[in-house]
PDB file of C-alpha atoms in Angstrom:
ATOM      1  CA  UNK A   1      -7.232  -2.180 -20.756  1.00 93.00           C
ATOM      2  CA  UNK A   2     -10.549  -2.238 -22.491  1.00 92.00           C
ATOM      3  CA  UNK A   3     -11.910  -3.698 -19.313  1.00 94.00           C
ATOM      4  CA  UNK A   4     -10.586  -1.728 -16.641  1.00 96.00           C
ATOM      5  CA  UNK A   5     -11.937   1.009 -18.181  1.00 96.00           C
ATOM      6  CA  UNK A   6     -15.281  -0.863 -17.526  1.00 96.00           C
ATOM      7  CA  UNK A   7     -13.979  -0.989 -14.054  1.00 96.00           C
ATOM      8  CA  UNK A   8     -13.038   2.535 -14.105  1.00 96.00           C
ATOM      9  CA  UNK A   9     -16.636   3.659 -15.455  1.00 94.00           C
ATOM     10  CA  UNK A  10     -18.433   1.457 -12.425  1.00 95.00           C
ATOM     11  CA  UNK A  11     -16.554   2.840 -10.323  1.00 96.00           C
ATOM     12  CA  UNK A  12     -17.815   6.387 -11.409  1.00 94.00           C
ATOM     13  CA  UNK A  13     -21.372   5.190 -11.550  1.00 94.00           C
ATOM     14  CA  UNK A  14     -20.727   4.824  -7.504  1.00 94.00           C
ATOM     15  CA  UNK A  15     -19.439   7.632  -6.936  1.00 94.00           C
ATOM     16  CA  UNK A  16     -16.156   6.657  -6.735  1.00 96.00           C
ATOM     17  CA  UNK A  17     -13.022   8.183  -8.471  1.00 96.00           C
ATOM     18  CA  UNK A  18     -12.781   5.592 -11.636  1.00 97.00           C
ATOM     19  CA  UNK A  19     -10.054   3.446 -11.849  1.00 97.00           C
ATOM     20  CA  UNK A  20      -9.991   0.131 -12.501  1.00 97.00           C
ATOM     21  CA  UNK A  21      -8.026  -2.710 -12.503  1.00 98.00           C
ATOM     22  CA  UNK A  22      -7.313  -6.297 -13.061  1.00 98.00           C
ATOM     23  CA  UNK A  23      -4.735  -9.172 -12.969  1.00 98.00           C
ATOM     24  CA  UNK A  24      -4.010 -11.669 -15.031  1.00 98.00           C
ATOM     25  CA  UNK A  25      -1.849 -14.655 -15.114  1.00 97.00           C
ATOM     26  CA  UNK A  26       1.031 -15.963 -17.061  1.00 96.00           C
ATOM     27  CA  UNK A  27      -1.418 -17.904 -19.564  1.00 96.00           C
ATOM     28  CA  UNK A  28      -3.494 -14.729 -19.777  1.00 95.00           C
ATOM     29  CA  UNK A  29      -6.172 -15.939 -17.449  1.00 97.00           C
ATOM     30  CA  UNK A  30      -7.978 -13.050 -15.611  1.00 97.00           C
ATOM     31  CA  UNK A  31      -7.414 -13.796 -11.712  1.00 98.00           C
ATOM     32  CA  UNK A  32      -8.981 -10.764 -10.444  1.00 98.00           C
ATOM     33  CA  UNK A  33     -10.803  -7.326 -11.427  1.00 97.00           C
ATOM     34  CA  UNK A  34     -11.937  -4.128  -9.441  1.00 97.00           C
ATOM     35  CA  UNK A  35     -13.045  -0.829  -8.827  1.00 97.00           C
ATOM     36  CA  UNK A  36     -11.715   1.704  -6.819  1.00 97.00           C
ATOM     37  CA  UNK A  37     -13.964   1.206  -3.500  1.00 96.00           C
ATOM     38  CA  UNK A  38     -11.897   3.693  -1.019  1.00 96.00           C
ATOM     39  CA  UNK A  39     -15.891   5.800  -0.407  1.00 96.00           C
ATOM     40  CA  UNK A  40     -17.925   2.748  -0.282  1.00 95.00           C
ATOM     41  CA  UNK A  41     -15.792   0.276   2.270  1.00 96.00           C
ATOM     42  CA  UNK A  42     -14.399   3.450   4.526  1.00 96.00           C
ATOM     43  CA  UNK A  43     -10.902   1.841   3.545  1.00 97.00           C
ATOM     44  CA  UNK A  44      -8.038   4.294   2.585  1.00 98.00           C
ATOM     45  CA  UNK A  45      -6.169   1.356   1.120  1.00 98.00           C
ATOM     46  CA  UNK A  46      -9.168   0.254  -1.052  1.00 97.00           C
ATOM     47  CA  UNK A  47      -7.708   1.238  -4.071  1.00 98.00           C
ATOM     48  CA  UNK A  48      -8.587  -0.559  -7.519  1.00 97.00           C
ATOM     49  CA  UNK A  49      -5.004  -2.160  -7.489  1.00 98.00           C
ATOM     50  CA  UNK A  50      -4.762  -3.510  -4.061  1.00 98.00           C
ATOM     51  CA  UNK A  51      -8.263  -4.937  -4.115  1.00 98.00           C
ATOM     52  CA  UNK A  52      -7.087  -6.988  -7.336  1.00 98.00           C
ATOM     53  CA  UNK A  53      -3.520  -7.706  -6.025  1.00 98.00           C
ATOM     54  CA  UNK A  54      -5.713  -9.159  -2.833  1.00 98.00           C
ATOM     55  CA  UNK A  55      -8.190 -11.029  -4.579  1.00 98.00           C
ATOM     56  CA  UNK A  56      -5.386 -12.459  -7.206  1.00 98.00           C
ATOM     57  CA  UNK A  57      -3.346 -13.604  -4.033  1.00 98.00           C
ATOM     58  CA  UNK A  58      -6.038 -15.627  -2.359  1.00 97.00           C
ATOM     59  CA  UNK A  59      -7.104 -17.156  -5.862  1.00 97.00           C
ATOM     60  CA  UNK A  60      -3.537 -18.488  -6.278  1.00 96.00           C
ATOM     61  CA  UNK A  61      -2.854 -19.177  -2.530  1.00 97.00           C
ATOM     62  CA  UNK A  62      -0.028 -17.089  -1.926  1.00 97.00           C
ATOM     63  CA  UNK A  63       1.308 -13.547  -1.706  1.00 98.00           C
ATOM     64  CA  UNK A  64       3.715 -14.055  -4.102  1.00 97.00           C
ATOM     65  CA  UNK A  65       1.943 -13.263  -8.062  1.00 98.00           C
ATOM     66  CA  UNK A  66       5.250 -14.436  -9.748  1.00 97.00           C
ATOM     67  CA  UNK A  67       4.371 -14.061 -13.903  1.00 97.00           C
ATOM     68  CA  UNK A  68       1.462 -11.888 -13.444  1.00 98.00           C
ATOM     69  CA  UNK A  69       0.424  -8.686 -15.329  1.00 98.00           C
ATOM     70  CA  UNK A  70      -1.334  -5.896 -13.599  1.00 98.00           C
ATOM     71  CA  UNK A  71      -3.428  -3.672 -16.056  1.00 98.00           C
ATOM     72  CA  UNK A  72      -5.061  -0.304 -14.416  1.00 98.00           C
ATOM     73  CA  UNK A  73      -6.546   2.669 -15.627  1.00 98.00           C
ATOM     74  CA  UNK A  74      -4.386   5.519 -14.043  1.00 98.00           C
ATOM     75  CA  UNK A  75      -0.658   5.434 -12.670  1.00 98.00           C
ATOM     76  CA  UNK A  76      -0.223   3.752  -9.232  1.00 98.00           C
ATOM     77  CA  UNK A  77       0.011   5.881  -6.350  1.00 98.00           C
ATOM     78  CA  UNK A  78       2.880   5.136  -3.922  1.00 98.00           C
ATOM     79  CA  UNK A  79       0.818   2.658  -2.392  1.00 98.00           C
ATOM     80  CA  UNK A  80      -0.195   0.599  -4.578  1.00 98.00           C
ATOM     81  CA  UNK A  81       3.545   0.886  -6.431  1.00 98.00           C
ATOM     82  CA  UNK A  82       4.613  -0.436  -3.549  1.00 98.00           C
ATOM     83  CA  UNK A  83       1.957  -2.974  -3.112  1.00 98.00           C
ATOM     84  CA  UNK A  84       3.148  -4.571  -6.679  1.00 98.00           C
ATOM     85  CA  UNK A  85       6.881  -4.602  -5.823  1.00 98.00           C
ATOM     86  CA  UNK A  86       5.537  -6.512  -2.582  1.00 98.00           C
ATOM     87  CA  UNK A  87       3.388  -8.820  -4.596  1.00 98.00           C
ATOM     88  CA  UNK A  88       6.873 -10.125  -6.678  1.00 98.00           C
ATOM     89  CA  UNK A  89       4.696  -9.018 -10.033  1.00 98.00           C
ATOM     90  CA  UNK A  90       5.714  -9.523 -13.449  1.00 98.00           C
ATOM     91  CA  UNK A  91       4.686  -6.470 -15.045  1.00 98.00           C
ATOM     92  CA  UNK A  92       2.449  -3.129 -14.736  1.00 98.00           C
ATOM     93  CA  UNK A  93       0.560  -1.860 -17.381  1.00 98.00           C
ATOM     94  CA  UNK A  94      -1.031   1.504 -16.733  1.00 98.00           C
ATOM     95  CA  UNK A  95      -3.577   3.788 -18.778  1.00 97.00           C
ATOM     96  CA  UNK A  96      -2.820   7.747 -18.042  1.00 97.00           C
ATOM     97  CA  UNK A  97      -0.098   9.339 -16.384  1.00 98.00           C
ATOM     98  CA  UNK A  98      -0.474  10.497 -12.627  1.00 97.00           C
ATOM     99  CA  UNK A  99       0.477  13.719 -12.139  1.00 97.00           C
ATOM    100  CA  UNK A 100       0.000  14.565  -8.310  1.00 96.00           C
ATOM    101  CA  UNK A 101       0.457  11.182  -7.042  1.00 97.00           C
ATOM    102  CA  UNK A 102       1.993   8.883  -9.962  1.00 98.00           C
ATOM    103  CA  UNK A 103       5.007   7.157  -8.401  1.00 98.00           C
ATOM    104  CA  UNK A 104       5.619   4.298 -11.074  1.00 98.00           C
ATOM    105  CA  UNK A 105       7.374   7.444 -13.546  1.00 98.00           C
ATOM    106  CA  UNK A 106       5.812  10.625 -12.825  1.00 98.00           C
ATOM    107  CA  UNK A 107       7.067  11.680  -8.711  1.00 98.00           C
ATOM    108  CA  UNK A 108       9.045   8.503  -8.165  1.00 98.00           C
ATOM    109  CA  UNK A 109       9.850   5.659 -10.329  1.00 98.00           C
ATOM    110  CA  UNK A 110       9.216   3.075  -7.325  1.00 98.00           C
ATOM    111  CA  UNK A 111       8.583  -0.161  -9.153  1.00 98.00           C
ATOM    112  CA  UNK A 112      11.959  -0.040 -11.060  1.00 98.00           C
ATOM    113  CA  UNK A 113      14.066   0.989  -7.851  1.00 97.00           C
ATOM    114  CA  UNK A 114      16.921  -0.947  -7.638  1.00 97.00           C
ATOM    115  CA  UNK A 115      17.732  -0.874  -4.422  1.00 97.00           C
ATOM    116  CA  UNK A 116      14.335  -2.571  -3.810  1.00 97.00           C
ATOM    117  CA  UNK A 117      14.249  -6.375  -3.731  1.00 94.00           C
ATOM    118  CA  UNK A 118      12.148  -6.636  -6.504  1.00 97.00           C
ATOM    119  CA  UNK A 119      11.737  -4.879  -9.958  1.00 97.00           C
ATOM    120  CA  UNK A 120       8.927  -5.009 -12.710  1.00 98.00           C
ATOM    121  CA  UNK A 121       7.893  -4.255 -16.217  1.00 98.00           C
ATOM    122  CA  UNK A 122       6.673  -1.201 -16.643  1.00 98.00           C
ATOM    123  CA  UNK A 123       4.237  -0.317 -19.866  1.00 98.00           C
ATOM    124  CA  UNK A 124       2.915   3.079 -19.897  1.00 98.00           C
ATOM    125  CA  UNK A 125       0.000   5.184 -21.811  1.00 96.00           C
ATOM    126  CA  UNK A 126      -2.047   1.932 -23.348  1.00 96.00           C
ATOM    127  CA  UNK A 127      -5.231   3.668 -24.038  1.00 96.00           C
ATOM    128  CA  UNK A 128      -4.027   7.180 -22.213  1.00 97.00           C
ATOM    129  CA  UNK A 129      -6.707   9.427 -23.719  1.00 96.00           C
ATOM    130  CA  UNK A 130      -9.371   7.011 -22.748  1.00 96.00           C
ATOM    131  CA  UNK A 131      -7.812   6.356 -19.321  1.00 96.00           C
ATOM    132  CA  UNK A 132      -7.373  10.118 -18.370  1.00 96.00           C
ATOM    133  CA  UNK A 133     -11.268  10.831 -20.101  1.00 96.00           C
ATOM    134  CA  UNK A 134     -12.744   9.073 -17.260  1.00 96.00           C
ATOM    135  CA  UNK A 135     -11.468  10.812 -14.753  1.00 96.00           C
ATOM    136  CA  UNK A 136     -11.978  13.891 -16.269  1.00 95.00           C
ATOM    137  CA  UNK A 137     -15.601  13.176 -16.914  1.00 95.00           C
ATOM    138  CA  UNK A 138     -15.898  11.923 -13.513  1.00 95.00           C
ATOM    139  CA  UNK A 139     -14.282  15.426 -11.671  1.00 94.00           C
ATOM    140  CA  UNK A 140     -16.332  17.695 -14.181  1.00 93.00           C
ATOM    141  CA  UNK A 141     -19.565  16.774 -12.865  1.00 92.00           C
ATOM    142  CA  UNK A 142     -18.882  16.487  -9.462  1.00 88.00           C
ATOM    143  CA  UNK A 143     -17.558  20.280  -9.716  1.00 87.00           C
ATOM    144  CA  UNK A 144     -20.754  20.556 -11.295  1.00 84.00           C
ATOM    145  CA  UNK A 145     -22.616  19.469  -8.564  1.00 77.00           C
ATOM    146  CA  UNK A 146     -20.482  21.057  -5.856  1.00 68.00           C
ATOM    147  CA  UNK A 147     -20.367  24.719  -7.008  1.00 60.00           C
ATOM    148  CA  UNK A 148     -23.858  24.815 -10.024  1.00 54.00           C
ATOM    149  CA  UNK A 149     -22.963  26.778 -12.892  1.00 54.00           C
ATOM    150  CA  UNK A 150     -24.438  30.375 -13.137  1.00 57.00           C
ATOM    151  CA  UNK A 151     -26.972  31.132 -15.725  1.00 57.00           C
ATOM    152  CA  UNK A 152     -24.706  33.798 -17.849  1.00 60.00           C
ATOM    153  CA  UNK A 153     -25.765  37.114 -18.402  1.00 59.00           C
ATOM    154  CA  UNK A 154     -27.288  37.580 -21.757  1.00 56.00           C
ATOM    155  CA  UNK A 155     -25.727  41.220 -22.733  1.00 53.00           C
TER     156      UNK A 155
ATOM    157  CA  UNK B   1       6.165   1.125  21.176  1.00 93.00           C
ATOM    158  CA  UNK B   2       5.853  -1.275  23.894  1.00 92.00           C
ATOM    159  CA  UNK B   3       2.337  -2.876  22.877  1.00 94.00           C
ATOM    160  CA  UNK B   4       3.647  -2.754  18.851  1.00 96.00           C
ATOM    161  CA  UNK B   5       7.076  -4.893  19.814  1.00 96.00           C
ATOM    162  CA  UNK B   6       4.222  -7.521  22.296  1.00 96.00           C
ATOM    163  CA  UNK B   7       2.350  -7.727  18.548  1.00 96.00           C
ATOM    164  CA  UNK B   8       5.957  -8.074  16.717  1.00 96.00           C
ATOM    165  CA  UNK B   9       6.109 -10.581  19.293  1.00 94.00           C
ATOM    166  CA  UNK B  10       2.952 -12.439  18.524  1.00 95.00           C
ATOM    167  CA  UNK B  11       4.284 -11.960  14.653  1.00 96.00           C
ATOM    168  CA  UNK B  12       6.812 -14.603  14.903  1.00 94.00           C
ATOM    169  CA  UNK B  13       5.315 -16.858  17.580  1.00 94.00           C
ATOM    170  CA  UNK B  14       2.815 -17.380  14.531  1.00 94.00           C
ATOM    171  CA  UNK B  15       6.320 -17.623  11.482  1.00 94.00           C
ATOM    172  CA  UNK B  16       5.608 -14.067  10.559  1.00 96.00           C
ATOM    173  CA  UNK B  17       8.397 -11.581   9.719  1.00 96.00           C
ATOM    174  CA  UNK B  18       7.828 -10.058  13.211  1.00 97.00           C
ATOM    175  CA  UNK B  19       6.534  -6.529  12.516  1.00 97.00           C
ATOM    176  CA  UNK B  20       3.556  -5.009  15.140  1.00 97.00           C
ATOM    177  CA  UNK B  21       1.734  -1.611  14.864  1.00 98.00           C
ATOM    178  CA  UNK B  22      -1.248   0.340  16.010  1.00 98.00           C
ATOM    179  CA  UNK B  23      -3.161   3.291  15.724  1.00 98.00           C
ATOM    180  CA  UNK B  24      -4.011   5.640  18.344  1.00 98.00           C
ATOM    181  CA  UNK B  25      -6.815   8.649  17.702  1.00 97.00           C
ATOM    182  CA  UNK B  26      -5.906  12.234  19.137  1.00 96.00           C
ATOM    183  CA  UNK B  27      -7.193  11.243  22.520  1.00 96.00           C
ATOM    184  CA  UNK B  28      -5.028   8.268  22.925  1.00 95.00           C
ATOM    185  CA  UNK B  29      -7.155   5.933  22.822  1.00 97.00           C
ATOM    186  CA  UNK B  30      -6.309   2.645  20.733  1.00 97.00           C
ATOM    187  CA  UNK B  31      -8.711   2.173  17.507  1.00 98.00           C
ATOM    188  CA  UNK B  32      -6.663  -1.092  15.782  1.00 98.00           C
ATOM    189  CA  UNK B  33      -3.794  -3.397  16.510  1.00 97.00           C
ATOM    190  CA  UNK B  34      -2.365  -5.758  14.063  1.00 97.00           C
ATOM    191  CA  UNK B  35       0.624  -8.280  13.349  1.00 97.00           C
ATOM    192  CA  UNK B  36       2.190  -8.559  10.140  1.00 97.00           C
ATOM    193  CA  UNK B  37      -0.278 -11.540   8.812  1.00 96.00           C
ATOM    194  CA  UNK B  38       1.324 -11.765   5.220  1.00 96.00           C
ATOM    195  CA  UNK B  39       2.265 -15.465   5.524  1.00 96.00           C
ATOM    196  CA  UNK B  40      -1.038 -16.444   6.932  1.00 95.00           C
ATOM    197  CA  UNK B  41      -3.585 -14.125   5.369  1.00 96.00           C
ATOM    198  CA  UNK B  42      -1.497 -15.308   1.537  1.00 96.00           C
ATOM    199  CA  UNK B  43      -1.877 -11.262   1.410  1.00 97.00           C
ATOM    200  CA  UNK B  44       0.861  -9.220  -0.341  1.00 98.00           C
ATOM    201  CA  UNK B  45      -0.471  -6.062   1.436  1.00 98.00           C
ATOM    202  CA  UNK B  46      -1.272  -7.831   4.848  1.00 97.00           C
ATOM    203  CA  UNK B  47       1.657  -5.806   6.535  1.00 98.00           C
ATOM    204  CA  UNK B  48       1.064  -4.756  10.215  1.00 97.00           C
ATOM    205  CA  UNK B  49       0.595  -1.238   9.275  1.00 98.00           C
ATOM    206  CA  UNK B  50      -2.176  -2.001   6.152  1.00 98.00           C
ATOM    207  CA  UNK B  51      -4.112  -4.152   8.580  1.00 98.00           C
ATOM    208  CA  UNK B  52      -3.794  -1.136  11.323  1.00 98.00           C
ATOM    209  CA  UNK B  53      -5.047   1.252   9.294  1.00 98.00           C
ATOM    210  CA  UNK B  54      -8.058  -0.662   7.214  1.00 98.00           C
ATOM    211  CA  UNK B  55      -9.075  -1.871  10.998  1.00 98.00           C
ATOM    212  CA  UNK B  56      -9.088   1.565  12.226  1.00 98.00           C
ATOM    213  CA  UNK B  57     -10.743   2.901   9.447  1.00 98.00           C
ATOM    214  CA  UNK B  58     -13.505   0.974  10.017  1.00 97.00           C
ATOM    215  CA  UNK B  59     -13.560   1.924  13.621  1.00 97.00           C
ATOM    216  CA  UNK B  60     -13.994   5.600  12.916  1.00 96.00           C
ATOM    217  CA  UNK B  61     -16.552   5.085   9.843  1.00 97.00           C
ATOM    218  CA  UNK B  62     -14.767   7.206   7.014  1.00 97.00           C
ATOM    219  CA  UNK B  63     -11.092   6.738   5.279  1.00 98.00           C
ATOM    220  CA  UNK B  64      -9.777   9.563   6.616  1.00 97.00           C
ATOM    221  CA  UNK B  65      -7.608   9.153  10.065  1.00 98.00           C
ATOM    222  CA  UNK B  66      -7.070  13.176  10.590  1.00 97.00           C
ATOM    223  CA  UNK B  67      -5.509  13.465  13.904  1.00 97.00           C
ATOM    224  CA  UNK B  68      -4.633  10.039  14.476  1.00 98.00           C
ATOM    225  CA  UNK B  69      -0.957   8.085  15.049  1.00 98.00           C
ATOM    226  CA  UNK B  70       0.290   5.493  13.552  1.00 98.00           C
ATOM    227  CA  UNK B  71       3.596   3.595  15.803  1.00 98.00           C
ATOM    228  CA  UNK B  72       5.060  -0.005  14.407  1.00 98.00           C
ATOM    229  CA  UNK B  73       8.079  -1.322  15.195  1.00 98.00           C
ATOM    230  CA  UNK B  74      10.088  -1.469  11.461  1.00 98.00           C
ATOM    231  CA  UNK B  75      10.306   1.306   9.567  1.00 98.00           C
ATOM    232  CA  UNK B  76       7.350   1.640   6.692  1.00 98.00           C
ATOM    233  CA  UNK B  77       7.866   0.295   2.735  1.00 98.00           C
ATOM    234  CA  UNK B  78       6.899   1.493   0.303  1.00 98.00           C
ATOM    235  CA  UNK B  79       3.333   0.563   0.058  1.00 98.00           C
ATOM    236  CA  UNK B  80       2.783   1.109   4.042  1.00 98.00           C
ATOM    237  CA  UNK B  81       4.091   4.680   3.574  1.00 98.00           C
ATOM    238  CA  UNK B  82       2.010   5.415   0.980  1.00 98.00           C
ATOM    239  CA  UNK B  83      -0.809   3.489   2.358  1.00 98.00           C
ATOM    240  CA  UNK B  84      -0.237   6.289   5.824  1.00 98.00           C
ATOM    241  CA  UNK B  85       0.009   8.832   2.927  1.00 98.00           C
ATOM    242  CA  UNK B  86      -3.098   8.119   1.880  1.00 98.00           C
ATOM    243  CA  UNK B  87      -5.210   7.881   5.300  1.00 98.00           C
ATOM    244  CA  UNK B  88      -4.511  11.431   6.267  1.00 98.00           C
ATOM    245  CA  UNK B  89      -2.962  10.325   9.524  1.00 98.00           C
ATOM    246  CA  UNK B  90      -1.438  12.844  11.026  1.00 98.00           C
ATOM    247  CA  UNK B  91       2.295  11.119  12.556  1.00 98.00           C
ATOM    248  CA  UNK B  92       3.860   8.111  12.216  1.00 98.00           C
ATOM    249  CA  UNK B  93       5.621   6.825  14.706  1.00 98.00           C
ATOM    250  CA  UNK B  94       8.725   4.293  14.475  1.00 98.00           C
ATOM    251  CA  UNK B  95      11.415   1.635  15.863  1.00 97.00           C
ATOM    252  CA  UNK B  96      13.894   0.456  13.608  1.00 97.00           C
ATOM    253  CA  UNK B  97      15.353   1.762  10.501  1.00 98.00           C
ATOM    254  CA  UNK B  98      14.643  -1.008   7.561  1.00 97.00           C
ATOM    255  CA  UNK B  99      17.888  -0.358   5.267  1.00 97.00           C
ATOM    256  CA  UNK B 100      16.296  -2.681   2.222  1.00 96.00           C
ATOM    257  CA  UNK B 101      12.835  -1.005   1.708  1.00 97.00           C
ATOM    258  CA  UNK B 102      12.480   1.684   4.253  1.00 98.00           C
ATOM    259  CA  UNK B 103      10.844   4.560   2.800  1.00 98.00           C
ATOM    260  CA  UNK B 104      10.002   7.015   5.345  1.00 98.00           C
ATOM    261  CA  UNK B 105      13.455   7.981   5.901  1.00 98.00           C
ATOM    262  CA  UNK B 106      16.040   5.269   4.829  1.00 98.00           C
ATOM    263  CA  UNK B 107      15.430   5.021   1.119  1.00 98.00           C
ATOM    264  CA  UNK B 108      12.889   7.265  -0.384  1.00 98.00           C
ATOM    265  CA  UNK B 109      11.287   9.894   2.156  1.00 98.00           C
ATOM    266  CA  UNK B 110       7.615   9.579   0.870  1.00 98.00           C
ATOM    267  CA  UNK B 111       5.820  10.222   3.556  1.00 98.00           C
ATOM    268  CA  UNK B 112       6.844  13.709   3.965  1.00 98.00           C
ATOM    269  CA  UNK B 113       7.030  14.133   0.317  1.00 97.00           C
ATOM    270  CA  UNK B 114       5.978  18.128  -0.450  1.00 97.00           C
ATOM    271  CA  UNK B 115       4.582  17.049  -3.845  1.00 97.00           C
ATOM    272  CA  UNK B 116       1.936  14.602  -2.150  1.00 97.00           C
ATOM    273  CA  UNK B 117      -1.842  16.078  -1.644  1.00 94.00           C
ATOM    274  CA  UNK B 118      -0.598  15.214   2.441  1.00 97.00           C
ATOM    275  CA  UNK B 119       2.488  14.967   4.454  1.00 97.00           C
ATOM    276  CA  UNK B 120       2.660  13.542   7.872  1.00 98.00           C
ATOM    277  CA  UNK B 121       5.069  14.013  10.846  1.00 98.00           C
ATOM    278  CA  UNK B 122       7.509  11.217  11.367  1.00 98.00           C
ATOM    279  CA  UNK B 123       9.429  10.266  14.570  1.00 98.00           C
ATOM    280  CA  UNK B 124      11.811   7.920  14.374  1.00 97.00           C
ATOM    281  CA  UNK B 125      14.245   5.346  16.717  1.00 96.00           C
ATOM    282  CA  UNK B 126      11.365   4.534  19.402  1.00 96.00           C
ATOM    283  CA  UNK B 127      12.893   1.927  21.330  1.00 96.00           C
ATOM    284  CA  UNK B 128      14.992   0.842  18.332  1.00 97.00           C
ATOM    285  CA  UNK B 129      16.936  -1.318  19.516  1.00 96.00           C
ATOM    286  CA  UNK B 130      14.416  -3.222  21.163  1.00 96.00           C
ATOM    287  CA  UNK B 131      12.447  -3.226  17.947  1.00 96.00           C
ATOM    288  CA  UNK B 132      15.389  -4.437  15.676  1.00 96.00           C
ATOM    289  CA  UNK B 133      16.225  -7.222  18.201  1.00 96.00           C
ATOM    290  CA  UNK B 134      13.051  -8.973  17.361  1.00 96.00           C
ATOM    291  CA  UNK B 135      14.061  -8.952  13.831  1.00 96.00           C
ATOM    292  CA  UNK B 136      17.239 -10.237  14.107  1.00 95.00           C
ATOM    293  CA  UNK B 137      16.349 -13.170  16.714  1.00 95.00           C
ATOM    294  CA  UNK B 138      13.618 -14.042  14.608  1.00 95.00           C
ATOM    295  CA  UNK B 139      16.160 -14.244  11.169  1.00 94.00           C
ATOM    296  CA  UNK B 140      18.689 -15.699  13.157  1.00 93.00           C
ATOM    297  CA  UNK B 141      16.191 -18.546  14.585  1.00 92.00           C
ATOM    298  CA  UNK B 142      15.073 -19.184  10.931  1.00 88.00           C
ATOM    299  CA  UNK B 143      18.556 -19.551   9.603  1.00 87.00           C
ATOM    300  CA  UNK B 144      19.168 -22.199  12.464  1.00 84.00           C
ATOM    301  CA  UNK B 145      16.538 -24.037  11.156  1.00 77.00           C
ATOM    302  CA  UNK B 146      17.442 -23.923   7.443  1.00 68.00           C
ATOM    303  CA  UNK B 147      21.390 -24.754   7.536  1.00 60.00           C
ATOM    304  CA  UNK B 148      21.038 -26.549  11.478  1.00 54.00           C
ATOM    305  CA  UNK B 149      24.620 -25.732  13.186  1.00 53.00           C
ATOM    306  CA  UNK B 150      27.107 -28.758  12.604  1.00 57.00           C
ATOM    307  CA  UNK B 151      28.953 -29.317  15.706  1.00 57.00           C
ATOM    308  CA  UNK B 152      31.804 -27.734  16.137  1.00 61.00           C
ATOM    309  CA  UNK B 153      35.706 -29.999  15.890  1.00 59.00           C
ATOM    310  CA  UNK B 154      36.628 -30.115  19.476  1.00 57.00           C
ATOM    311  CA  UNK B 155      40.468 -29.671  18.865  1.00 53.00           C
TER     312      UNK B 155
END
């Protein structure tokens, strides 16, 4: 998790909302990492998670990331917790909870359905405070920017 | 519908589940097409509708599809709903119901979800039939090839 916040805070220095993410294999071997890169690639699918579930699936040579561990920053969206029951997964680790768009506990528990044809791991709130600093950082200055603080009176 | 069930079409002519979709902006003109390339592409997230969207994202020059329509032949997963969720796009339009991971209406409703930052309008049954047919000729075809048809006693 300790890197995907790295991933998270490049993200930021892009102006991008930080998450990161990466996957690694079975034998703990990293088979992909990335930022969030929906701004930068005009992509509304370019999500930290699906750019690593991508780039983990053409390492390996299939769609299919049986054993695999997916560690992010912040809760999956419906997309992308729908993206890891499509990739067969192992397991999802996440950072902070999602509150407006979480759908691996917070809206929708998607990855544990069981009506879906797959199921995976779930491991929540490794490194929450961390996680959910980020973000909150990364929102505080853009409001910042957006709407410049008044100098206060001085009565 | 027509043009998505010609790319369902083109789908299984290449061993792909056969699953076609396209966006349309609010003038009606076409911005992507796509078959589902999963098999081909090794991609996990290379469903018709992902492809669409990405494809017509990059058309337009930003993330957001605001105004645009989204019609495939299956009825979104998880991941493609969210993925439309996501986008902005303003309607999805569909064939056939998908009773194992349909999530638009069947399973989960998440693209008109009221606790999602955006909600889309959904239409549903567009030449289902049609649309469901390709599925099942494709399944059936595939099954003939797996267990081939002994020949039947002639008593």
């Amino acid at each position: 998790m300790r890197r995907a916040l790295r991933l998270a805070e490049h993200a930021a220095s892009i102006g991008e909302v930080p998450v990161g993410a990466l996957v690694v294999d079975a034998e703990g071997h990293t088979l992909a990492e990335a930022s969030n890169r929906r701004e930068h690639d005009a992509d509304p699918t370019a999500h930290a998670e699906v750019i690593a579930l991508r780039e983990a699936a053409r390492k390996v040579g299939t769609w299919r990331l049986d054993g695999c561990t997916l560690c992010v920053t912040l809760e999956p969206c419906p997309m992308c917790a729908g993206a890891l029951v499509n990739s067969r997964i192992a397991r999802v680790v996440y950072g902070a909870a999602d509150p407006k768009m979480g759908c691996v506990d917070t809206l929708h528990a998607l990855c544990t359905e069981p009506r879906f044809n797959h199921r995976l791991e779930v491991v929540s709130g490794v490194l929450a405070e961390e996680c959910a600093d980020v973000l909150r950082t990364f929102f505080a200055a853009r409001r910042g920017e957006e709407k410049p603080e008044k100098p206060r009176p001085t009565t």
